[in-house]
Coordinates of C-alpha atoms and ligand atoms in Angstrom, one line a residue:
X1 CA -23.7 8.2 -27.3
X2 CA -22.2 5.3 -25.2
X3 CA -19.7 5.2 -23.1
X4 CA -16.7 2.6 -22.8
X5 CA -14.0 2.9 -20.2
X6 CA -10.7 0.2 -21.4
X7 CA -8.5 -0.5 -18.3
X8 CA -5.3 -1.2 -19.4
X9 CA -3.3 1.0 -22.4
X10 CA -1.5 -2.4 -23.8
X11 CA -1.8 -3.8 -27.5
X12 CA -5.6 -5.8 -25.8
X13 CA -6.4 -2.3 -24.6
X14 CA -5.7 -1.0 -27.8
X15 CA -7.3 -3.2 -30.1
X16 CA -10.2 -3.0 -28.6
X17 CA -10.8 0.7 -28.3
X18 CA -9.9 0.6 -31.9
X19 CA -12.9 -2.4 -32.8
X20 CA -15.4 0.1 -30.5
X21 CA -14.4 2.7 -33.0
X22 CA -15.3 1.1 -36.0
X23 CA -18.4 -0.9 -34.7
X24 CA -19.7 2.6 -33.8
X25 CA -17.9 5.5 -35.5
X26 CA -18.3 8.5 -33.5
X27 CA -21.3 7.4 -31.4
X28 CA -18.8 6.4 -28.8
X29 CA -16.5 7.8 -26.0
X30 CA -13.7 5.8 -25.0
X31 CA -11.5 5.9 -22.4
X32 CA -8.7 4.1 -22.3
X33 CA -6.8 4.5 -18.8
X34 CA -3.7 3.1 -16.9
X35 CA -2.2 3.2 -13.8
X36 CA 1.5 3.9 -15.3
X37 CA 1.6 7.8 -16.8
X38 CA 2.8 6.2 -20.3
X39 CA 1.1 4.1 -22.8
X40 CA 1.6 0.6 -24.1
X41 CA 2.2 -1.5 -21.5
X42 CA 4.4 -4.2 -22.2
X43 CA 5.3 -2.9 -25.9
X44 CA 7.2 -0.6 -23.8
X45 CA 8.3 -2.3 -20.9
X46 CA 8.5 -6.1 -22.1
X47 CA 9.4 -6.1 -25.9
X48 CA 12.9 -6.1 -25.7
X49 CA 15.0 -3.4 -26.6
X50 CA 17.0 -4.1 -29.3
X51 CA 13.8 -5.4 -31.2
X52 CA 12.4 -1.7 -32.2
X53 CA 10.6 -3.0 -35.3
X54 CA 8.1 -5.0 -33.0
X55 CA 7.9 -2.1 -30.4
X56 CA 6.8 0.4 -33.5
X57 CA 3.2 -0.9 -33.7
X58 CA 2.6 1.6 -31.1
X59 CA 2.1 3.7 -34.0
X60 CA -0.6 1.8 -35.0
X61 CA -2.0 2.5 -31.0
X62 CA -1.3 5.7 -31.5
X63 CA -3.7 6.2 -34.5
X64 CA -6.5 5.4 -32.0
X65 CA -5.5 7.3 -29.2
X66 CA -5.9 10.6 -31.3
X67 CA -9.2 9.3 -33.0
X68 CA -11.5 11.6 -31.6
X69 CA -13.8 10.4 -28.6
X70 CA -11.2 8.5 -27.7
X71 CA -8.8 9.4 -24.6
X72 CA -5.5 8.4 -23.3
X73 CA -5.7 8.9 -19.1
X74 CA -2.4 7.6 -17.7
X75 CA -1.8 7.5 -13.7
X76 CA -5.1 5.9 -13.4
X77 CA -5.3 3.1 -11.4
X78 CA -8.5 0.9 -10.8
X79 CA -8.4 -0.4 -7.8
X80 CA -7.1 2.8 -6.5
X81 CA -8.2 5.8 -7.7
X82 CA -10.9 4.4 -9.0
X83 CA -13.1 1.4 -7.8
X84 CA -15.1 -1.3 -10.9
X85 CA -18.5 -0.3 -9.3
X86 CA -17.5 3.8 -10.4
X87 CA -16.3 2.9 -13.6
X88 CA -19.6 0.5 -13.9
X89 CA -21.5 3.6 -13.0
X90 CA -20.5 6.0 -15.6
X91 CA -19.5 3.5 -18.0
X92 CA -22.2 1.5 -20.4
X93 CA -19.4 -1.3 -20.6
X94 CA -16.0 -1.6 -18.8
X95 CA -13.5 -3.5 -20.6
X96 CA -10.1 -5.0 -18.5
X97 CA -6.8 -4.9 -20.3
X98 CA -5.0 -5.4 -17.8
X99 CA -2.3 -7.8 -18.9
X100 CA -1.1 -10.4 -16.5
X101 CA 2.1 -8.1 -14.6
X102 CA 2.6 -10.6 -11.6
X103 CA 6.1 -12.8 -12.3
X104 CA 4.6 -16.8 -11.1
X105 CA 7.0 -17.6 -8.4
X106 CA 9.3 -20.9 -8.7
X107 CA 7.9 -22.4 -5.5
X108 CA 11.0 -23.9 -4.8
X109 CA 13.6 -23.7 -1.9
X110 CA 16.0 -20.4 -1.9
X111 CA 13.4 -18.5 -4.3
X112 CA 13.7 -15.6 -2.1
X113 CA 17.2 -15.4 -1.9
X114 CA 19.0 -12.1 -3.3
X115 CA 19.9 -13.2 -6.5
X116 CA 16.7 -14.7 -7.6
X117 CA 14.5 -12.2 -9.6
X118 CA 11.3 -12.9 -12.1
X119 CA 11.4 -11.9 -15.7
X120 CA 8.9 -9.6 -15.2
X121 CA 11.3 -7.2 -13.1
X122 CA 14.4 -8.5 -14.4
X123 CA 12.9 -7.3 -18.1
X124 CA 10.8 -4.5 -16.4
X125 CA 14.4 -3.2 -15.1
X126 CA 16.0 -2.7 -18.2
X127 CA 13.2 -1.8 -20.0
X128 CA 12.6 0.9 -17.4
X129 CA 9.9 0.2 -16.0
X130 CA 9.3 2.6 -13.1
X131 CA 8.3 -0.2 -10.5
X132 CA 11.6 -2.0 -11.4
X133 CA 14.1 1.1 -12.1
X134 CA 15.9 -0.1 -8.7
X135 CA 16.2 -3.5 -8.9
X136 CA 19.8 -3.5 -9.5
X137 CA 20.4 -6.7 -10.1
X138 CA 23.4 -9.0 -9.2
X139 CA 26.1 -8.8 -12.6
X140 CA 29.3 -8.8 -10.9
X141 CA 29.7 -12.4 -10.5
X142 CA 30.7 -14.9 -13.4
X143 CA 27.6 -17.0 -13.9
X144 CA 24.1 -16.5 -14.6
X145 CA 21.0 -19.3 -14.7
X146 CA 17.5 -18.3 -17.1
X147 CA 14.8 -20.3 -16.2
X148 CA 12.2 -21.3 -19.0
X149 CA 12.1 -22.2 -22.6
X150 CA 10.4 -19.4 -23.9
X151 CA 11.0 -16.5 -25.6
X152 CA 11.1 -14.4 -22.7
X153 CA 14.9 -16.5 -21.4
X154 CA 16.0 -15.8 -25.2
X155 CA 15.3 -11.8 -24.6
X156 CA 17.2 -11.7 -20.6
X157 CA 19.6 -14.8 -22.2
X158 CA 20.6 -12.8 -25.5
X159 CA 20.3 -9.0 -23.6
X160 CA 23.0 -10.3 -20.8
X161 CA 25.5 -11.5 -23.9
X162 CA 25.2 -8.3 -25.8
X163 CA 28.5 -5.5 -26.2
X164 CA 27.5 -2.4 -25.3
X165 CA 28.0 -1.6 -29.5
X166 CA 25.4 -4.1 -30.0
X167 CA 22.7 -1.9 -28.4
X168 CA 23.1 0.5 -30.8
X169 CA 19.7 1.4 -32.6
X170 CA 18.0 0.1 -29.4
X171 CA 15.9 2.1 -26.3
X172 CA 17.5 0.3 -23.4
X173 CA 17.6 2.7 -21.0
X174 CA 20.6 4.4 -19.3
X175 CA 21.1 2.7 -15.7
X176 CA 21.0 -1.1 -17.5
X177 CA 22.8 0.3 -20.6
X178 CA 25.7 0.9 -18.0
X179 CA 25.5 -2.0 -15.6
X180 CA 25.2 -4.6 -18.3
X181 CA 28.0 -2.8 -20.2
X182 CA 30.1 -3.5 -16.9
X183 CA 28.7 -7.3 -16.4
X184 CA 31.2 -9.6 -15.5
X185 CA 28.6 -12.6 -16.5
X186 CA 30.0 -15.3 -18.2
X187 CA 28.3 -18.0 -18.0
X188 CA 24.6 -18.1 -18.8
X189 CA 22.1 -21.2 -18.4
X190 CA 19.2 -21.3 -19.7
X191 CA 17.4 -24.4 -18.4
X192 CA 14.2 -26.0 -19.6
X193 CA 12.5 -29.4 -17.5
X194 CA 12.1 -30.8 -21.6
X195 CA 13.8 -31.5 -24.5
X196 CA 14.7 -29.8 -27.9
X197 CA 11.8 -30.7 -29.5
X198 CA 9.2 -29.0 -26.5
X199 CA 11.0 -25.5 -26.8
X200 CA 8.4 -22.7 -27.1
X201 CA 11.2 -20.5 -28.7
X202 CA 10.2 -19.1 -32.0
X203 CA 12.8 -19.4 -34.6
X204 CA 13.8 -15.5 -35.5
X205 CA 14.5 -15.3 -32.2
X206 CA 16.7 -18.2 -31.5
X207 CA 18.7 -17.6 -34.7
X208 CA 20.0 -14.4 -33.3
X209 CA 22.1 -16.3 -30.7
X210 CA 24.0 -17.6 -33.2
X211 CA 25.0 -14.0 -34.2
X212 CA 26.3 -12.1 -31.3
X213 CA 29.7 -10.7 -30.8
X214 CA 30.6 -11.8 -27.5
X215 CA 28.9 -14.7 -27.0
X216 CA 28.5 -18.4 -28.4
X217 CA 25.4 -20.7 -27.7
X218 CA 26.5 -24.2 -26.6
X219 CA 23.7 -27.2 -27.0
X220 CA 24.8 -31.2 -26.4
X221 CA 24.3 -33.3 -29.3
X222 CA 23.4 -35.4 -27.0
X223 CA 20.1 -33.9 -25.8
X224 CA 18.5 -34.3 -29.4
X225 CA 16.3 -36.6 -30.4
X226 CA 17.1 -39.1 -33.7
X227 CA 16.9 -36.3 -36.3
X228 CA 14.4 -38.0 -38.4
X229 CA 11.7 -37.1 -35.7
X230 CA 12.0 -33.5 -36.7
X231 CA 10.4 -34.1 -40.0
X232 CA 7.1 -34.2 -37.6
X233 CA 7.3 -30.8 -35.7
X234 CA 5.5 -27.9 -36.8
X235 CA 7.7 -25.8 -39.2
X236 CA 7.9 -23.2 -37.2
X237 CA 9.0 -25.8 -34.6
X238 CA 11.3 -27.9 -37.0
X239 CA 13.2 -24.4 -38.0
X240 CA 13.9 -23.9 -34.0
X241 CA 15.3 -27.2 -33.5
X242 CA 17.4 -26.5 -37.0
X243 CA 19.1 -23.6 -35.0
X244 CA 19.7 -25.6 -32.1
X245 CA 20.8 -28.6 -34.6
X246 CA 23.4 -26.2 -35.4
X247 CA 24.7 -24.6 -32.5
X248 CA 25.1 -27.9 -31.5
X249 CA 27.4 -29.0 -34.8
X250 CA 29.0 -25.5 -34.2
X251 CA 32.8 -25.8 -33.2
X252 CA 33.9 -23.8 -29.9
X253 CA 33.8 -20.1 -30.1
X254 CA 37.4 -19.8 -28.9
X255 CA 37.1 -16.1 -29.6
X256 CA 33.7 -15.3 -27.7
X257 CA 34.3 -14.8 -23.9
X258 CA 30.6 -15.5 -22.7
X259 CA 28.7 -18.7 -23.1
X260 CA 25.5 -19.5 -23.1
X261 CA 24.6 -23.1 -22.0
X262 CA 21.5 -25.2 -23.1
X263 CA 20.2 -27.2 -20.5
X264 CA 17.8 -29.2 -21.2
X265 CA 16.0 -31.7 -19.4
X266 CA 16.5 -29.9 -16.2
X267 CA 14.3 -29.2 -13.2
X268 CA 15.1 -26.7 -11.0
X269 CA 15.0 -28.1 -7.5
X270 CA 16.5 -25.4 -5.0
X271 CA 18.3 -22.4 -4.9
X272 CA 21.7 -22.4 -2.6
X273 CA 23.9 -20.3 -1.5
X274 CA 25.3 -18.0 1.4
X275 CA 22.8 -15.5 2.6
X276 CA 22.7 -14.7 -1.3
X277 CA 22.0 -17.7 -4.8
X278 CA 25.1 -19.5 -5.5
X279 CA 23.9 -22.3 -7.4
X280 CA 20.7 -23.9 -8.7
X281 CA 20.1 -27.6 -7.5
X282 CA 18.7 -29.4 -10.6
X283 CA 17.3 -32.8 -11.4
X284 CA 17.9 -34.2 -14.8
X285 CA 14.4 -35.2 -16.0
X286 CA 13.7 -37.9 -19.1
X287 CA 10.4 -37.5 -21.3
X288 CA 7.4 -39.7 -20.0
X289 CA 5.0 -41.7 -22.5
X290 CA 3.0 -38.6 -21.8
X291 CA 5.6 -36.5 -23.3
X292 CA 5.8 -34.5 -19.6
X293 CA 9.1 -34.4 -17.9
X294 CA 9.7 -36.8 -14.9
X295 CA 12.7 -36.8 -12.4
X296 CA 15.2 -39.6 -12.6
X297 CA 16.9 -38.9 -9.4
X298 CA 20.1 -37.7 -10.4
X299 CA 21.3 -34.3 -9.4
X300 CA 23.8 -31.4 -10.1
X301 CA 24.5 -28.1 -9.5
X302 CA 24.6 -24.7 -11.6
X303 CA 26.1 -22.0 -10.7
X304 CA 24.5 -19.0 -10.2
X305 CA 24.9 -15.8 -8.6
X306 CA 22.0 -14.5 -11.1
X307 CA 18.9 -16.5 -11.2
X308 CA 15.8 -15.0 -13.6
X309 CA 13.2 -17.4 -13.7
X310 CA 10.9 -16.6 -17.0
X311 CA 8.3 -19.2 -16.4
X312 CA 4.8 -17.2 -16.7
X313 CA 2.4 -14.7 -15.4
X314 CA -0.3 -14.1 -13.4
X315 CA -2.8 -11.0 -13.7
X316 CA -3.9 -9.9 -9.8
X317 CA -7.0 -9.9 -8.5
X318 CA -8.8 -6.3 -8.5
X319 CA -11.5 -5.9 -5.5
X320 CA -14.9 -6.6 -7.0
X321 CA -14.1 -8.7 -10.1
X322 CA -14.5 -12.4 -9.9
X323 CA -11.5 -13.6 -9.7
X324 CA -9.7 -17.2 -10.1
X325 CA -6.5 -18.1 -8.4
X326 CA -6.0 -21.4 -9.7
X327 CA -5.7 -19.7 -13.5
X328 CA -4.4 -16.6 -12.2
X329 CA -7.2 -14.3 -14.1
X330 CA -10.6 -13.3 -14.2
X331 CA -13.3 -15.6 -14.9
X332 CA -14.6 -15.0 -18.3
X333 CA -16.9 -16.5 -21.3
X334 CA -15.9 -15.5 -24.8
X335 CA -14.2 -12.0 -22.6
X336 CA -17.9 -11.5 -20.6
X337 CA -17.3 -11.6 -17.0
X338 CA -20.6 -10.1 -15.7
X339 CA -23.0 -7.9 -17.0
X340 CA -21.5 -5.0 -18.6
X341 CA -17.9 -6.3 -18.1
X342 CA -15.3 -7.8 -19.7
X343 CA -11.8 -9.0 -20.2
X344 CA -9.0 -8.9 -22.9
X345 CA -6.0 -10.2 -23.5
X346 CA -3.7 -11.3 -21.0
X347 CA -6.3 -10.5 -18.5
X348 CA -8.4 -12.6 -20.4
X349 CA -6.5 -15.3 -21.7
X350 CA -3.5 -15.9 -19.3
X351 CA 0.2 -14.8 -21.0
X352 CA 0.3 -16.7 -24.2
X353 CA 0.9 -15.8 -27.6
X354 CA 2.1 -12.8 -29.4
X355 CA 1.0 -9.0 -29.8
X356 CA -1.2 -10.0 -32.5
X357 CA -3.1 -12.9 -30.9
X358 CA -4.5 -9.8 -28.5
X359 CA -6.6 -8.2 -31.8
X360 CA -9.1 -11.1 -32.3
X361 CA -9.8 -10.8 -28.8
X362 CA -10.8 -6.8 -28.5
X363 CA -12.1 -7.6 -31.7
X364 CA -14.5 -10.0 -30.3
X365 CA -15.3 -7.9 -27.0
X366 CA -15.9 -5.0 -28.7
X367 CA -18.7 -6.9 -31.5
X368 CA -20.0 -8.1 -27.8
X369 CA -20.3 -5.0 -26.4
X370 CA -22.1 -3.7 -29.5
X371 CA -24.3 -6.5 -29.6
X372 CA -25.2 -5.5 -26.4
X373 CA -25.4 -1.9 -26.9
X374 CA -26.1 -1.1 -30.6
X375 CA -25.1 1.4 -32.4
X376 CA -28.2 3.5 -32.9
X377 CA -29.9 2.3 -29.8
X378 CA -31.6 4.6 -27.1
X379 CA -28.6 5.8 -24.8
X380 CA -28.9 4.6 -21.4
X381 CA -27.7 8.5 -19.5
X382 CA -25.0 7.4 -17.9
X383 CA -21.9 10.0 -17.7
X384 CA -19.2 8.6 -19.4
X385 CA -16.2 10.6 -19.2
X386 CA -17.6 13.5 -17.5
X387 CA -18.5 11.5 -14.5
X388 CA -15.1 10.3 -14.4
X389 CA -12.9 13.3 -14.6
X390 CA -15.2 14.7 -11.8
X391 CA -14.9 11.8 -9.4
X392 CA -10.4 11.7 -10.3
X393 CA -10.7 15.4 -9.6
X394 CA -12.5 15.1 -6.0
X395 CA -9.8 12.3 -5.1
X396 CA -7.1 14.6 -6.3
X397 CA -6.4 12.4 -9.3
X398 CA -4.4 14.0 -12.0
X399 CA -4.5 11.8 -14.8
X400 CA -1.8 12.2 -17.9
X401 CA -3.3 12.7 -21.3
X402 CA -1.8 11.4 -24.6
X403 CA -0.9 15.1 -25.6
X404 CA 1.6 15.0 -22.1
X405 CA 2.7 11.8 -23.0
X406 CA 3.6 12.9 -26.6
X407 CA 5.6 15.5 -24.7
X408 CA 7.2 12.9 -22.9
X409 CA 8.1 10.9 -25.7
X410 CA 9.2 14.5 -27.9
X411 CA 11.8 14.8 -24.6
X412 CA 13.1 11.2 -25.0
X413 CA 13.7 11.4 -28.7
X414 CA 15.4 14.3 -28.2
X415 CA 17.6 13.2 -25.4
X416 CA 18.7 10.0 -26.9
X417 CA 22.4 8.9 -27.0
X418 CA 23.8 9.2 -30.4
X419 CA 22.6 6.0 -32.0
X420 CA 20.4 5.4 -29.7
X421 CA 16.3 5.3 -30.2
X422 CA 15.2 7.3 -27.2
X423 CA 16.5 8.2 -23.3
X424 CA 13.8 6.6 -21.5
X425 CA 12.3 8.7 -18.6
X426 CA 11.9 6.2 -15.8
X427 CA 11.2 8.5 -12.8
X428 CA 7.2 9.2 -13.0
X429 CA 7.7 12.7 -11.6
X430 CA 10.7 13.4 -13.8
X431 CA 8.7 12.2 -16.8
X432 CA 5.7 14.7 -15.8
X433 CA 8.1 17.7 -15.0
X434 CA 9.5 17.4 -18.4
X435 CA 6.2 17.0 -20.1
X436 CA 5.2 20.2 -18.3
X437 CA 1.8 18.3 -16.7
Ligands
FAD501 C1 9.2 -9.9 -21.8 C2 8.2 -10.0 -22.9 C3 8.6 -9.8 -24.2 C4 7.6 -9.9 -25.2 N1 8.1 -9.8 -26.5 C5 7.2 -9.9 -27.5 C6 7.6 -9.8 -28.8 O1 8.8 -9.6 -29.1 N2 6.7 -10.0 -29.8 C7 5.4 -10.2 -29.5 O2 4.6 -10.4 -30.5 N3 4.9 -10.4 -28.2 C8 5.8 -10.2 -27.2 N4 5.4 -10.3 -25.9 C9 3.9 -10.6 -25.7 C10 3.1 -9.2 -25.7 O3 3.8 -8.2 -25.0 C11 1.7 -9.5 -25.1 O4 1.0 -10.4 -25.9 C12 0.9 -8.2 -24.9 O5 1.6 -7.1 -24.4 C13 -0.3 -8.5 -24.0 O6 -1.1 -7.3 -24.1 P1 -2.1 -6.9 -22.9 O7 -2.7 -5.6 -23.4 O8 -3.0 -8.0 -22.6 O9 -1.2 -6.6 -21.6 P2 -0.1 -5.5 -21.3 O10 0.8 -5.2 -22.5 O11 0.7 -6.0 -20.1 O12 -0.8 -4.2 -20.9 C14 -1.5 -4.1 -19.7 C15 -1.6 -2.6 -19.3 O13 -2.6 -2.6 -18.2 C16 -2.1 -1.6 -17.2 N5 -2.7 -2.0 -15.9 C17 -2.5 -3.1 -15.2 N6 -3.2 -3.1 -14.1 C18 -3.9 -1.9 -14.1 C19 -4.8 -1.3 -13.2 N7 -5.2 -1.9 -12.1 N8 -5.3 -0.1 -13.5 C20 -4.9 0.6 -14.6 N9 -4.0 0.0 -15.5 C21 -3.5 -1.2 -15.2 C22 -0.6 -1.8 -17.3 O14 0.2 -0.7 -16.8 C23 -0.3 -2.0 -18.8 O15 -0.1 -0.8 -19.4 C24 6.3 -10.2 -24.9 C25 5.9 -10.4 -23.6 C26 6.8 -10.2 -22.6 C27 6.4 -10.4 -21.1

């Protein structure tokens, strides 16, 4: 028997318990634990809302969580309740999954003004994220600035825009349901330091913009390179800049109250305002040789009494675990870090690329850790799970199995808003009284 402890319950965490379980069949015990008392990590709290048909490959997670030697043990927190050199104790391999939570700050004057909030909470906050359930941010002012060209300022971009009717079929939970439905946000920026053609918004997900109720994307013509260079982007790439093409060509939305404004070629320089953001400072920028933005001096101003910058992650440091601070991530060859530990996904990688991208990698890990430790080999005696639950028990630890949260998730089905998904419990102790833990 061996014994593999996976930190982190996110799709890395989950492809990679489910790789341990096919390299070995049931010659393995996995545990698979988080700090938060729910699974998924940011397939719950990132994946926006009102895109359920990405969130339901937690089905798929689910599947492994009730193989059996496999176990689900939220309210786990290494670093914590537990320390690496324990789990490395009981554990023949430990595996980190611990995504890359930590917003990367602007670094610019005024980032710390009320007003200014990373993706990670602004997203986190709507999603209902516990740690972010109070952030309460700013919506009763008229304008609104999204940092980044990413998908992640299409999500907060399109999520401000929406009519309360167009949440329908969604899982946003109750307290942003009810302040966005009361937004007096008009005006929404979303500013990028490049051009059109440098986006890093997928095409799907641009398109909707074109399609809300309220709301009418504005790009200027005049931001666009000759349109015979599109022919040369990536398809993927060249659809984008078709959507952007056309919200460009697209006459004024008389009818739609809210806007949202394309700026590109725009580098944040400060933050202003009175004791609270007001306006961003920005550069325009022109493309060098290099294709990297550089500053040509001129400035303006956008207003913005809401400021979400969505411009990356960063995964924290965890006492004992190399750690670099330049990437923002553990150290790591092909996911080893050091003997008998590894890294996955985010943790691994930094925060690029999609749910999916996160499979090769447990995939990989896992074939590592069986290389290692193969199937059939002489066990090495360690504890495994045993060890563990006696050492959470002596710190009083109670740690949420994946029949509580199944309770949990019964009790938010079955609360849901008519039309709605689910009535996401944010409070952790509200969540554990109603799963009866
Ligand atoms: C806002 C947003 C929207 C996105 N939308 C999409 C989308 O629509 N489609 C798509 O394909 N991809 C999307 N992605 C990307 C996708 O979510 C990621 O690729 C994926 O979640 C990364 O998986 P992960 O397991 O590495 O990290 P995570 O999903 O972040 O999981 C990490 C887990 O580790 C836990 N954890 C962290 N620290 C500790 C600790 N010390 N102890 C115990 N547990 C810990 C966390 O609670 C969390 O559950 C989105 C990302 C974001 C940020």
């Amino acid at each position: 028997m061996r014994h593999v402890a996976v930190v982190g319950s996110g799709p890395a965490g989950f492809y990679t318990a489910e790789a341990l379980t096919k390299a070995y069949g049931d010659a393995v015990g996995i545990d698979i634990l988080d700090r938060l008392p729910v699974p998924y990590g940011l397939i719950r709290f990132g994946v926006a809302p009102d895109h359920q048909s990405i969130k339901a490959v937690a089905r798929r997670y689910e599947k492994v969580a009730l193989t059996p030697g496999v176990r689900f043990l939220g309210n786990v927190h290494l670093g914590a309740d537990v320390s690496i050199e324990e789990l490395l104790h009981y554990y023949d391999a430990v595996v980190l999954a611990t995504g890359a939570p930590h917003d990367r700050r602007l670094g610019i004057p005024g980032d710390d003004l009320p007003g200014v909030v990373g993706s990670a909470a602004f997203v986190g906050w709507y999603n209902g994220h516990p740690d972010f359930a109070d952030l309460s941010p700013p919506l009763d002012q008229p304008a609104a600035a999204v940092i980044g060209n990413g998908n992640v300022a299409l999500d907060v971009a399109r999520i401000l825009s929406k009519t309360p009717a167009e949440f329908a079929g969604s899982d946003i939970v109750a307290h942003a349901f009810e302040a966005l439905a009361h937004s007096a946000i008009r005006d929404i920026t979303i500013l990028g330091r490049r051009g059109p053609h440098q986006i890093a918004m997928t095409p799907k997900e641009l398109g909707e913009l074109g399609h809300l109720e309220a709301a009418a994307p504005s790009v200027s013509p005049d931001d666009f390179p000759p349109a015979g260079t599109d022919a040369a982007l990536e398809p993927g790439q060249r659809k984008s800049v078709e959507h952007l093409r056309a919200f460009a060509a697209a006459p004024p939305a008389g009818d739609r109250p809210k806007t949202i404004h394309f700026d590109f070629f725009a580098r944040p320089l400060a933050i202003e305002g009175d004791g609270r953001a007001e306006r961003l400072i920005v550069e325009r920028t022109a493309l060098g040789p290099d294709g990297q933005a550089r500053g040509t001096g001129e400035t303006y101003a956008v207003p913005a009494q809401l400021v979400v910058s969505c411009i990356g992650y960063s995964s924290p440091p965890i006492p004992g675990v190399p750690y670099d601070e330049r990437l923002g991530r553990f150290p790591n060859a092909h996911g080893q870090i050091a003997d008998r530990l590894y890294a996955v996904g985010w943790a691994r990688r930094g925060p690029t690329g999609t749910i999916g991208t996160n499979r090769p990698d447990g995939y990989e890990v896992a074939e590592a850790i069986a290389a290692a430790f193969p199937p059939g080999s002489a066990p090495s005696g360690r504890d495994g799970a045993a060890g563990l639950d006696r050492l959470l028990a002596s710190r009083g630890c109670d740690p949420v199995p994946f029949a509580d949260w199944q309770r949990i998730e019964a009790a938010e089905v079955a609360a849901a808003r008519a039309g709605f998904t689910r009535e996401k419990l944010v409070r952790v102790p509200d969540m554990l009284r109603t799963s009866g833990h």
